[in-house]
Backbone as a ProteinNet text record, in pm:
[ID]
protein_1_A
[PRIMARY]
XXXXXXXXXXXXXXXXXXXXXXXXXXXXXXXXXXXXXXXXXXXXXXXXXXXXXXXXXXXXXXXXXXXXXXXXXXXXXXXXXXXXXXXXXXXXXXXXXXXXXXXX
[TERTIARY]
149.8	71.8	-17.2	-68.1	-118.6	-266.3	-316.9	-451.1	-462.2	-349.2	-373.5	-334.2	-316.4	-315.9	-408	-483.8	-636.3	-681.8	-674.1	-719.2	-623.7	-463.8	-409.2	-377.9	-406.1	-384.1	-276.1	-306.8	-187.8	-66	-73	55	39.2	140.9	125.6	234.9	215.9	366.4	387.7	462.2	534	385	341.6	279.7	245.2	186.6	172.4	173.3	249.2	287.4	227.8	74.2	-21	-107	-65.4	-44.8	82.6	177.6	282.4	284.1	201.7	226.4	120.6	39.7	-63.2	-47.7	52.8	95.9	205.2	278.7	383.1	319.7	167.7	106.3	74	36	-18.9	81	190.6	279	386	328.7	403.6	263.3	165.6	78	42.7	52.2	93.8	219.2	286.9	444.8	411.8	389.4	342	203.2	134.2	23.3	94.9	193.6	235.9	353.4	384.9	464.8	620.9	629.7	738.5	818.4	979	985.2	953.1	955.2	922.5	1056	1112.3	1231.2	1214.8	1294	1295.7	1302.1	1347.1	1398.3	1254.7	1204.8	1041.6	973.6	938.3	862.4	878.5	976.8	1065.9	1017.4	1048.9	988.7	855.8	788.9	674.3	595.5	610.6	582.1	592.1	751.5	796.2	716.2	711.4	583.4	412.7	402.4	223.3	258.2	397	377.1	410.9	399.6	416.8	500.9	560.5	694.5	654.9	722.7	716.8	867.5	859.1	1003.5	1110.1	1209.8	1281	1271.5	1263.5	1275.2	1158.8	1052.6	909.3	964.1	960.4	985.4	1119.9	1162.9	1342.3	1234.1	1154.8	1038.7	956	888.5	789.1	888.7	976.9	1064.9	1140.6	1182.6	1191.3	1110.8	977.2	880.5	826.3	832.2	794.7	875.2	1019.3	1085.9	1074.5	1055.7	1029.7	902.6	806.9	642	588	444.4	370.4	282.6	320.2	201.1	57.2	60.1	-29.3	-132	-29.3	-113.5	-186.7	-131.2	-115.4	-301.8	-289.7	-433.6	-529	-472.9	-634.8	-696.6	-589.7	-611.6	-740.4	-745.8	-783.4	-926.6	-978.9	-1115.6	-1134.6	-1058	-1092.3	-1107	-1051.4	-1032.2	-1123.1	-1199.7	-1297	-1329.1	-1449.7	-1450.5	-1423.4	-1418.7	-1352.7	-1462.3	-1586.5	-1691.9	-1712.2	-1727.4	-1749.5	-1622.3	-1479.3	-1385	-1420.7	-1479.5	-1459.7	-1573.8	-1659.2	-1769.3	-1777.2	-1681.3	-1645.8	-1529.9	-1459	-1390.5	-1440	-1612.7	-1631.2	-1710.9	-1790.3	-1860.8	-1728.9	-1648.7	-1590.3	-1513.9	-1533.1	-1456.7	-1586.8	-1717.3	-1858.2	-1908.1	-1857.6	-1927.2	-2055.1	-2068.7	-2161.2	-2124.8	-2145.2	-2163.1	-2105.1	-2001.4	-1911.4	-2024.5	-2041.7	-2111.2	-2018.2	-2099.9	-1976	-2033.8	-1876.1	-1782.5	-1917.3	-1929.2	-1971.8	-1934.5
-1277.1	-1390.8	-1439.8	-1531	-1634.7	-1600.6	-1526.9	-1487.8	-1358.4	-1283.1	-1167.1	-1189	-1300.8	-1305.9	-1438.1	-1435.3	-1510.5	-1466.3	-1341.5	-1314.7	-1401.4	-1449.3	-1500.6	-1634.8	-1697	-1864.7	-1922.4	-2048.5	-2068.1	-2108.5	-2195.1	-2171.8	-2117.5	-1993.2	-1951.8	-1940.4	-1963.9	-1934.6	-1805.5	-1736.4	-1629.9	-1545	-1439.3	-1354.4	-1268.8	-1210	-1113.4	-963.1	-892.7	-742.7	-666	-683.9	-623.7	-691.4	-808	-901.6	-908	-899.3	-851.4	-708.5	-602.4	-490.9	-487.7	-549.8	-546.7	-663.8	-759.9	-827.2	-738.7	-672.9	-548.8	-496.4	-432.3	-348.2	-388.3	-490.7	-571.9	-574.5	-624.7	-653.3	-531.7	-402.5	-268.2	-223	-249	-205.3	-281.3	-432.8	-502.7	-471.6	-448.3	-407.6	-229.1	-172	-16.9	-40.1	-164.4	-144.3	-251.9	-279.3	-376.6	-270.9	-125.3	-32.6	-67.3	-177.9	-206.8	-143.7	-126.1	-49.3	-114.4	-45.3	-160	-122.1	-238.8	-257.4	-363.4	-379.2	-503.1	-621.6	-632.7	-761.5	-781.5	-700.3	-751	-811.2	-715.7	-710.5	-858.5	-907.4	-1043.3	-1140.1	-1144.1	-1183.4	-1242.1	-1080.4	-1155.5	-1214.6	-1150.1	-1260.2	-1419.8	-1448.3	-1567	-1658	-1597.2	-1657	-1686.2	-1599.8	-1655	-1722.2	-1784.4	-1830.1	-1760.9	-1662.1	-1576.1	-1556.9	-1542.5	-1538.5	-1437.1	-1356.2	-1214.8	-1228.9	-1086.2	-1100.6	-996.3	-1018.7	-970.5	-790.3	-760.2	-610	-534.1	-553	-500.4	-487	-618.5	-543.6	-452.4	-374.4	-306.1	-165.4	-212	-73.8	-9.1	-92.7	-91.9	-1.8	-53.4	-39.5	132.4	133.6	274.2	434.5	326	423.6	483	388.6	457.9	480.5	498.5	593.8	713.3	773.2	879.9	952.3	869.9	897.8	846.9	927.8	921.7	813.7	701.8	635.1	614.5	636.8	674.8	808	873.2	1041.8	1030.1	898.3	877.7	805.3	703.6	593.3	703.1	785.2	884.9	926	971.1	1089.8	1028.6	927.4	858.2	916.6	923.5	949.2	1026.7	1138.1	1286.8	1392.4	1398.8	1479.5	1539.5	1718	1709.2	1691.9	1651.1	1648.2	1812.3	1758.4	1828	1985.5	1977.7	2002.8	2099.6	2006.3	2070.7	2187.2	2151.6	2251.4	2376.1	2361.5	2456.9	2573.6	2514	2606.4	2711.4	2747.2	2815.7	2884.2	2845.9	2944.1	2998.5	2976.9	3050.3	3113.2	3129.3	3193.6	3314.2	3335	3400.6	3522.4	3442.1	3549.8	3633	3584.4	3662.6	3593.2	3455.1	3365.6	3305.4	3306.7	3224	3059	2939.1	2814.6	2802.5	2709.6	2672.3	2571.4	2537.9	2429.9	2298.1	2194	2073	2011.2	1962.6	1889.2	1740	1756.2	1590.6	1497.3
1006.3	1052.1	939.3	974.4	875.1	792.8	921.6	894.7	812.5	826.5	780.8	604.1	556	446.6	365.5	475.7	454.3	308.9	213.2	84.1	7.2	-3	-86	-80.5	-216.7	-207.6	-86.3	-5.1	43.4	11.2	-119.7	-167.7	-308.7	-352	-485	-546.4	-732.1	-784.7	-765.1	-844.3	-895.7	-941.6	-845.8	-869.1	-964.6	-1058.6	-1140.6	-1093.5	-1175.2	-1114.8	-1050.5	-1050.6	-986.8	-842.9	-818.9	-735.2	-673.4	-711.9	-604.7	-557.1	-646.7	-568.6	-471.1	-432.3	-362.6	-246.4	-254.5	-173	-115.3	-162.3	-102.4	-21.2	-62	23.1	130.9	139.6	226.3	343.1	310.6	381	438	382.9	426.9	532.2	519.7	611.1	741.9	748.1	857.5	899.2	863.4	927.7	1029.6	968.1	1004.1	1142.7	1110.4	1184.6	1329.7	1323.5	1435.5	1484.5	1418.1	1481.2	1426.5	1328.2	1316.3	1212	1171.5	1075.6	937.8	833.4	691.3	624.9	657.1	511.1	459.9	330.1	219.7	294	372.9	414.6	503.8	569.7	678.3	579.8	471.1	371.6	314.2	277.4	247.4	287.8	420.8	577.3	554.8	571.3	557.7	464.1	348.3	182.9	176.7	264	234.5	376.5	473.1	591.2	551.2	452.4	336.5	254.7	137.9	102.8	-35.5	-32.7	-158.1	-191.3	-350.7	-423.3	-523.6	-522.3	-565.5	-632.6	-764	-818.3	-676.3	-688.3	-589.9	-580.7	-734.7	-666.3	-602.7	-605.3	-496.4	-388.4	-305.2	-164.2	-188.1	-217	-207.9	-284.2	-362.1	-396.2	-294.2	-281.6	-173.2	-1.8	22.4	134.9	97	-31.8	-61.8	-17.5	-89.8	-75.9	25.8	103.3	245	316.4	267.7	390.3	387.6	517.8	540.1	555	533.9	482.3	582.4	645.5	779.5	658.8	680.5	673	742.4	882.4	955.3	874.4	863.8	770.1	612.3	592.7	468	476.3	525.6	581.1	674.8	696.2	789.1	668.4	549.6	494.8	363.1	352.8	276.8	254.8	164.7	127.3	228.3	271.6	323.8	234.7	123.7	34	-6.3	12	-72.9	-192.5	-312	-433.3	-538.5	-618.1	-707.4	-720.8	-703.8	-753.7	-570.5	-484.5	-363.8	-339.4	-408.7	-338.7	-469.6	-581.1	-679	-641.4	-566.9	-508.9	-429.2	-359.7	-246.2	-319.5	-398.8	-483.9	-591.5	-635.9	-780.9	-678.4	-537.1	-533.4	-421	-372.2	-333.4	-425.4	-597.2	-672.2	-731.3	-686.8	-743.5	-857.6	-864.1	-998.4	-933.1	-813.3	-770.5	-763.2	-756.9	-783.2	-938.6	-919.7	-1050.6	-1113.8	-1215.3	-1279.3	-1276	-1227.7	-1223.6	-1342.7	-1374.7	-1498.5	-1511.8	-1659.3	-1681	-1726.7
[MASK]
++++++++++++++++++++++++++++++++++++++++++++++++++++++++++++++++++++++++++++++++++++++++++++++++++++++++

């Protein structure tokens, strides 16, 4: 839909590589968030419904990549991760180092 690509010009040329992969994204995460499956051709779909012209092989990338992958697991997991510094702590003080010194 129209709105959901309210961030990109309404009509645009030929995207730059980092602009089509982020229009990919875009368009693999509206697909996933409407329950639908994501292949090249949705992905296609929906690029060519905003307006957007991307080189052909992204979406057939993009559509790769997520087969098979809980995207759902993928978007919870997001900035769950502990830091580098918080997980090293609980392992220097369990081996008797006490508190690791964090990295500067």
């Amino acid at each position: 839909t129209r709105a959901r690509w309210s961030c990109l010009p309404a009509s645009s040329p030929k995207m730059s590589g980092n602009s089509s992969e982020l229009a990919c994204v875009y368009a693999a995460l509206a697909l996933h968030d409407d329950g639908v499956e994501i292949t090249a051709e949705k992905i296609s779909s929906m690029l060519s419904a905003a307006g957007v012209t991307v080189e052909p092989y992204w979406p057939s990338l993009f559509a790769k990549l997520c087969v098979g992958k809980d995207l759902g697991a993928m978007i919870s997991s997001i900035g769950a991760a502990p830091s580098a510094g918080a997980a090293a702590a609980p392992v220097a003080a369990a081996a008797g180092g006490g508190a690791a010194p964090l990295a500067g």
